[in-house]
PDB file of C-alpha atoms in Angstrom:
ATOM      1  CA  UNK A   1      15.121  34.585 -48.625  1.00  0.00           C
ATOM      2  CA  UNK A   2      15.881  38.001 -47.215  1.00  0.00           C
ATOM      3  CA  UNK A   3      13.579  40.269 -45.275  1.00  0.00           C
ATOM      4  CA  UNK A   4      14.051  43.709 -43.766  1.00  0.00           C
ATOM      5  CA  UNK A   5      15.428  43.273 -40.218  1.00  0.00           C
ATOM      6  CA  UNK A   6      12.360  44.818 -38.575  1.00  0.00           C
ATOM      7  CA  UNK A   7      10.169  42.322 -40.415  1.00  0.00           C
ATOM      8  CA  UNK A   8      12.447  39.254 -40.353  1.00  0.00           C
ATOM      9  CA  UNK A   9      12.094  38.829 -36.595  1.00  0.00           C
ATOM     10  CA  UNK A  10       8.307  38.510 -36.986  1.00  0.00           C
ATOM     11  CA  UNK A  11       8.335  36.128 -39.952  1.00  0.00           C
ATOM     12  CA  UNK A  12       8.708  32.380 -40.207  1.00  0.00           C
ATOM     13  CA  UNK A  13      11.192  32.668 -43.099  1.00  0.00           C
ATOM     14  CA  UNK A  14      11.434  28.913 -43.838  1.00  0.00           C
ATOM     15  CA  UNK A  15       7.636  28.886 -44.177  1.00  0.00           C
ATOM     16  CA  UNK A  16       7.837  31.940 -46.468  1.00  0.00           C
ATOM     17  CA  UNK A  17      10.349  30.126 -48.680  1.00  0.00           C
ATOM     18  CA  UNK A  18       8.100  27.072 -48.839  1.00  0.00           C
ATOM     19  CA  UNK A  19       5.129  29.278 -49.710  1.00  0.00           C
ATOM     20  CA  UNK A  20       7.044  31.113 -52.448  1.00  0.00           C
ATOM     21  CA  UNK A  21       8.139  27.822 -54.009  1.00  0.00           C
ATOM     22  CA  UNK A  22       4.627  26.379 -53.862  1.00  0.00           C
ATOM     23  CA  UNK A  23       3.228  29.542 -55.451  1.00  0.00           C
ATOM     24  CA  UNK A  24       5.821  29.159 -58.216  1.00  0.00           C
ATOM     25  CA  UNK A  25       4.705  25.536 -58.728  1.00  0.00           C
ATOM     26  CA  UNK A  26       1.329  26.814 -59.917  1.00  0.00           C
ATOM     27  CA  UNK A  27       2.967  29.432 -62.137  1.00  0.00           C
ATOM     28  CA  UNK A  28       5.214  26.760 -63.657  1.00  0.00           C
ATOM     29  CA  UNK A  29       2.195  25.308 -65.465  1.00  0.00           C
ATOM     30  CA  UNK A  30      -0.221  28.258 -65.625  1.00  0.00           C
ATOM     31  CA  UNK A  31       2.421  30.853 -66.429  1.00  0.00           C
ATOM     32  CA  UNK A  32       3.217  34.047 -64.559  1.00  0.00           C
ATOM     33  CA  UNK A  33       0.068  36.043 -65.262  1.00  0.00           C
ATOM     34  CA  UNK A  34       0.793  39.730 -64.692  1.00  0.00           C
ATOM     35  CA  UNK A  35      -1.667  42.515 -63.828  1.00  0.00           C
ATOM     36  CA  UNK A  36      -1.561  43.778 -67.431  1.00  0.00           C
ATOM     37  CA  UNK A  37      -2.453  40.379 -68.920  1.00  0.00           C
ATOM     38  CA  UNK A  38      -6.058  40.012 -70.140  1.00  0.00           C
ATOM     39  CA  UNK A  39      -6.896  37.398 -67.488  1.00  0.00           C
ATOM     40  CA  UNK A  40      -9.259  38.223 -64.615  1.00  0.00           C
ATOM     41  CA  UNK A  41      -8.219  37.622 -61.006  1.00  0.00           C
ATOM     42  CA  UNK A  42     -10.983  35.036 -60.706  1.00  0.00           C
ATOM     43  CA  UNK A  43      -9.780  33.148 -63.788  1.00  0.00           C
ATOM     44  CA  UNK A  44      -6.151  33.316 -62.648  1.00  0.00           C
ATOM     45  CA  UNK A  45      -7.130  31.935 -59.221  1.00  0.00           C
ATOM     46  CA  UNK A  46      -9.182  29.152 -60.840  1.00  0.00           C
ATOM     47  CA  UNK A  47      -6.326  28.108 -63.115  1.00  0.00           C
ATOM     48  CA  UNK A  48      -3.807  28.083 -60.280  1.00  0.00           C
ATOM     49  CA  UNK A  49      -6.148  26.152 -57.957  1.00  0.00           C
ATOM     50  CA  UNK A  50      -6.756  23.540 -60.676  1.00  0.00           C
ATOM     51  CA  UNK A  51      -3.016  23.138 -61.207  1.00  0.00           C
ATOM     52  CA  UNK A  52      -2.343  22.812 -57.488  1.00  0.00           C
ATOM     53  CA  UNK A  53      -5.090  20.189 -57.153  1.00  0.00           C
ATOM     54  CA  UNK A  54      -3.518  18.280 -60.049  1.00  0.00           C
ATOM     55  CA  UNK A  55      -0.023  18.480 -58.546  1.00  0.00           C
ATOM     56  CA  UNK A  56      -1.125  17.596 -55.009  1.00  0.00           C
ATOM     57  CA  UNK A  57      -3.645  14.875 -55.820  1.00  0.00           C
ATOM     58  CA  UNK A  58      -2.565  13.360 -59.127  1.00  0.00           C
ATOM     59  CA  UNK A  59       1.201  13.734 -59.142  1.00  0.00           C
ATOM     60  CA  UNK A  60       1.903  13.422 -55.423  1.00  0.00           C
ATOM     61  CA  UNK A  61      -1.155  11.305 -54.656  1.00  0.00           C
ATOM     62  CA  UNK A  62       0.436   8.251 -56.259  1.00  0.00           C
ATOM     63  CA  UNK A  63       3.625   8.539 -54.226  1.00  0.00           C
ATOM     64  CA  UNK A  64       3.763   6.673 -50.894  1.00  0.00           C
ATOM     65  CA  UNK A  65       3.159   9.370 -48.296  1.00  0.00           C
ATOM     66  CA  UNK A  66       2.313  11.698 -51.159  1.00  0.00           C
ATOM     67  CA  UNK A  67      -1.176  12.661 -50.024  1.00  0.00           C
ATOM     68  CA  UNK A  68       0.185  14.045 -46.777  1.00  0.00           C
ATOM     69  CA  UNK A  69       2.727  16.049 -48.748  1.00  0.00           C
ATOM     70  CA  UNK A  70       0.055  16.938 -51.285  1.00  0.00           C
ATOM     71  CA  UNK A  71      -2.312  18.120 -48.554  1.00  0.00           C
ATOM     72  CA  UNK A  72       0.432  20.208 -46.968  1.00  0.00           C
ATOM     73  CA  UNK A  73       1.103  21.813 -50.355  1.00  0.00           C
ATOM     74  CA  UNK A  74      -2.583  22.601 -50.772  1.00  0.00           C
ATOM     75  CA  UNK A  75      -2.753  24.078 -47.261  1.00  0.00           C
ATOM     76  CA  UNK A  76       0.225  26.356 -47.871  1.00  0.00           C
ATOM     77  CA  UNK A  77      -1.122  27.343 -51.296  1.00  0.00           C
ATOM     78  CA  UNK A  78      -4.497  28.178 -49.723  1.00  0.00           C
ATOM     79  CA  UNK A  79      -2.771  30.256 -47.047  1.00  0.00           C
ATOM     80  CA  UNK A  80      -1.011  32.190 -49.829  1.00  0.00           C
ATOM     81  CA  UNK A  81      -4.253  32.699 -51.752  1.00  0.00           C
ATOM     82  CA  UNK A  82      -6.175  33.899 -48.671  1.00  0.00           C
ATOM     83  CA  UNK A  83      -3.367  36.395 -47.922  1.00  0.00           C
ATOM     84  CA  UNK A  84      -4.338  36.708 -44.244  1.00  0.00           C
ATOM     85  CA  UNK A  85      -1.079  35.773 -42.514  1.00  0.00           C
ATOM     86  CA  UNK A  86       1.983  37.990 -42.292  1.00  0.00           C
ATOM     87  CA  UNK A  87       3.931  35.322 -44.181  1.00  0.00           C
ATOM     88  CA  UNK A  88       1.408  35.291 -47.043  1.00  0.00           C
ATOM     89  CA  UNK A  89       1.424  39.083 -47.249  1.00  0.00           C
ATOM     90  CA  UNK A  90       5.223  39.088 -47.332  1.00  0.00           C
ATOM     91  CA  UNK A  91       5.374  36.459 -50.090  1.00  0.00           C
ATOM     92  CA  UNK A  92       2.792  38.403 -52.121  1.00  0.00           C
ATOM     93  CA  UNK A  93       4.916  41.520 -51.686  1.00  0.00           C
ATOM     94  CA  UNK A  94       8.099  39.693 -52.691  1.00  0.00           C
ATOM     95  CA  UNK A  95       6.313  38.431 -55.808  1.00  0.00           C
ATOM     96  CA  UNK A  96       5.513  42.069 -56.673  1.00  0.00           C
ATOM     97  CA  UNK A  97       9.120  43.046 -55.986  1.00  0.00           C
ATOM     98  CA  UNK A  98      10.260  40.362 -58.421  1.00  0.00           C
ATOM     99  CA  UNK A  99       8.039  41.898 -61.105  1.00  0.00           C
ATOM    100  CA  UNK A 100       9.409  45.398 -60.406  1.00  0.00           C
ATOM    101  CA  UNK A 101      13.009  44.195 -60.474  1.00  0.00           C
ATOM    102  CA  UNK A 102      12.444  42.311 -63.742  1.00  0.00           C
ATOM    103  CA  UNK A 103      10.828  45.425 -65.213  1.00  0.00           C
ATOM    104  CA  UNK A 104      13.882  47.545 -64.386  1.00  0.00           C
ATOM    105  CA  UNK A 105      16.277  44.837 -65.583  1.00  0.00           C
ATOM    106  CA  UNK A 106      14.481  44.589 -68.954  1.00  0.00           C
ATOM    107  CA  UNK A 107      14.335  48.379 -69.262  1.00  0.00           C
ATOM    108  CA  UNK A 108      18.078  48.683 -68.682  1.00  0.00           C
ATOM    109  CA  UNK A 109      18.951  45.818 -71.018  1.00  0.00           C
ATOM    110  CA  UNK A 110      16.675  46.925 -73.856  1.00  0.00           C
ATOM    111  CA  UNK A 111      16.134  50.675 -73.284  1.00  0.00           C
ATOM    112  CA  UNK A 112      12.392  50.110 -73.443  1.00  0.00           C
ATOM    113  CA  UNK A 113       9.831  51.869 -71.231  1.00  0.00           C
ATOM    114  CA  UNK A 114       7.811  49.348 -69.224  1.00  0.00           C
ATOM    115  CA  UNK A 115       6.167  51.905 -66.949  1.00  0.00           C
ATOM    116  CA  UNK A 116       2.813  50.116 -67.280  1.00  0.00           C
ATOM    117  CA  UNK A 117       4.120  47.803 -64.537  1.00  0.00           C
ATOM    118  CA  UNK A 118       5.060  50.596 -62.079  1.00  0.00           C
ATOM    119  CA  UNK A 119       1.575  50.597 -60.524  1.00  0.00           C
ATOM    120  CA  UNK A 120       2.408  47.247 -58.918  1.00  0.00           C
ATOM    121  CA  UNK A 121       4.539  49.131 -56.367  1.00  0.00           C
ATOM    122  CA  UNK A 122       1.338  50.713 -55.043  1.00  0.00           C
ATOM    123  CA  UNK A 123      -0.094  47.266 -54.311  1.00  0.00           C
ATOM    124  CA  UNK A 124       2.727  46.282 -51.943  1.00  0.00           C
ATOM    125  CA  UNK A 125       1.164  45.824 -48.496  1.00  0.00           C
ATOM    126  CA  UNK A 126       3.878  45.825 -45.853  1.00  0.00           C
ATOM    127  CA  UNK A 127       5.621  49.133 -45.020  1.00  0.00           C
ATOM    128  CA  UNK A 128       9.075  47.540 -44.955  1.00  0.00           C
ATOM    129  CA  UNK A 129       8.645  46.125 -48.467  1.00  0.00           C
ATOM    130  CA  UNK A 130       7.074  49.396 -49.658  1.00  0.00           C
ATOM    131  CA  UNK A 131      10.438  50.999 -48.856  1.00  0.00           C
ATOM    132  CA  UNK A 132      12.185  48.451 -51.082  1.00  0.00           C
ATOM    133  CA  UNK A 133       9.710  49.112 -53.892  1.00  0.00           C
ATOM    134  CA  UNK A 134      10.203  52.872 -53.570  1.00  0.00           C
ATOM    135  CA  UNK A 135      13.971  52.402 -53.820  1.00  0.00           C
ATOM    136  CA  UNK A 136      13.596  50.334 -56.999  1.00  0.00           C
ATOM    137  CA  UNK A 137      11.387  53.023 -58.554  1.00  0.00           C
ATOM    138  CA  UNK A 138      13.868  55.742 -57.548  1.00  0.00           C
ATOM    139  CA  UNK A 139      16.685  53.800 -59.213  1.00  0.00           C
ATOM    140  CA  UNK A 140      14.489  53.394 -62.292  1.00  0.00           C
ATOM    141  CA  UNK A 141      13.831  57.144 -62.418  1.00  0.00           C
ATOM    142  CA  UNK A 142      17.566  57.847 -62.144  1.00  0.00           C
ATOM    143  CA  UNK A 143      18.231  55.437 -65.031  1.00  0.00           C
ATOM    144  CA  UNK A 144      15.686  57.128 -67.306  1.00  0.00           C
ATOM    145  CA  UNK A 145      16.876  60.598 -66.325  1.00  0.00           C
ATOM    146  CA  UNK A 146      20.437  59.654 -67.261  1.00  0.00           C
ATOM    147  CA  UNK A 147      19.253  58.086 -70.548  1.00  0.00           C
ATOM    148  CA  UNK A 148      17.352  61.272 -71.418  1.00  0.00           C
ATOM    149  CA  UNK A 149      20.347  63.463 -70.570  1.00  0.00           C
ATOM    150  CA  UNK A 150      22.652  61.281 -72.699  1.00  0.00           C
ATOM    151  CA  UNK A 151      20.215  61.386 -75.604  1.00  0.00           C
ATOM    152  CA  UNK A 152      19.932  65.186 -75.397  1.00  0.00           C
ATOM    153  CA  UNK A 153      23.723  65.571 -75.160  1.00  0.00           C
ATOM    154  CA  UNK A 154      24.187  63.449 -78.291  1.00  0.00           C
ATOM    155  CA  UNK A 155      21.487  65.277 -80.279  1.00  0.00           C
TER     156      UNK A 155
END
């Protein structure tokens, strides 16, 4: 996991990686619910919490030493959900960056406008990651400008 140099020195990056993977564990069963999906934040949180309880208590609970591991997973997941630590804020921001990067990748591959996801850049919390998000949106704008110019030249 990479972080801007000014932020990396303040982060526990191994903990961030663990948190990102644990967050993805919930999404592996619930699905990656995006801000434009018709699912409320409360419902999304409930679904993910139920899945994490199932993974931590039912799947890992039967493994020798599993409850300790399961409890640690629940603690890290709760830290992510509460979004109070710098690490949690960073992982939330990286999750938003992933969405923005996927948006641009799909737009380039399919020449389809997915601008309904651009608002996610405004929800990035940390200034260092905001810079990354702004760069992605600038690259997106350059792509669409070039596409428009090519279309007009071929008309």
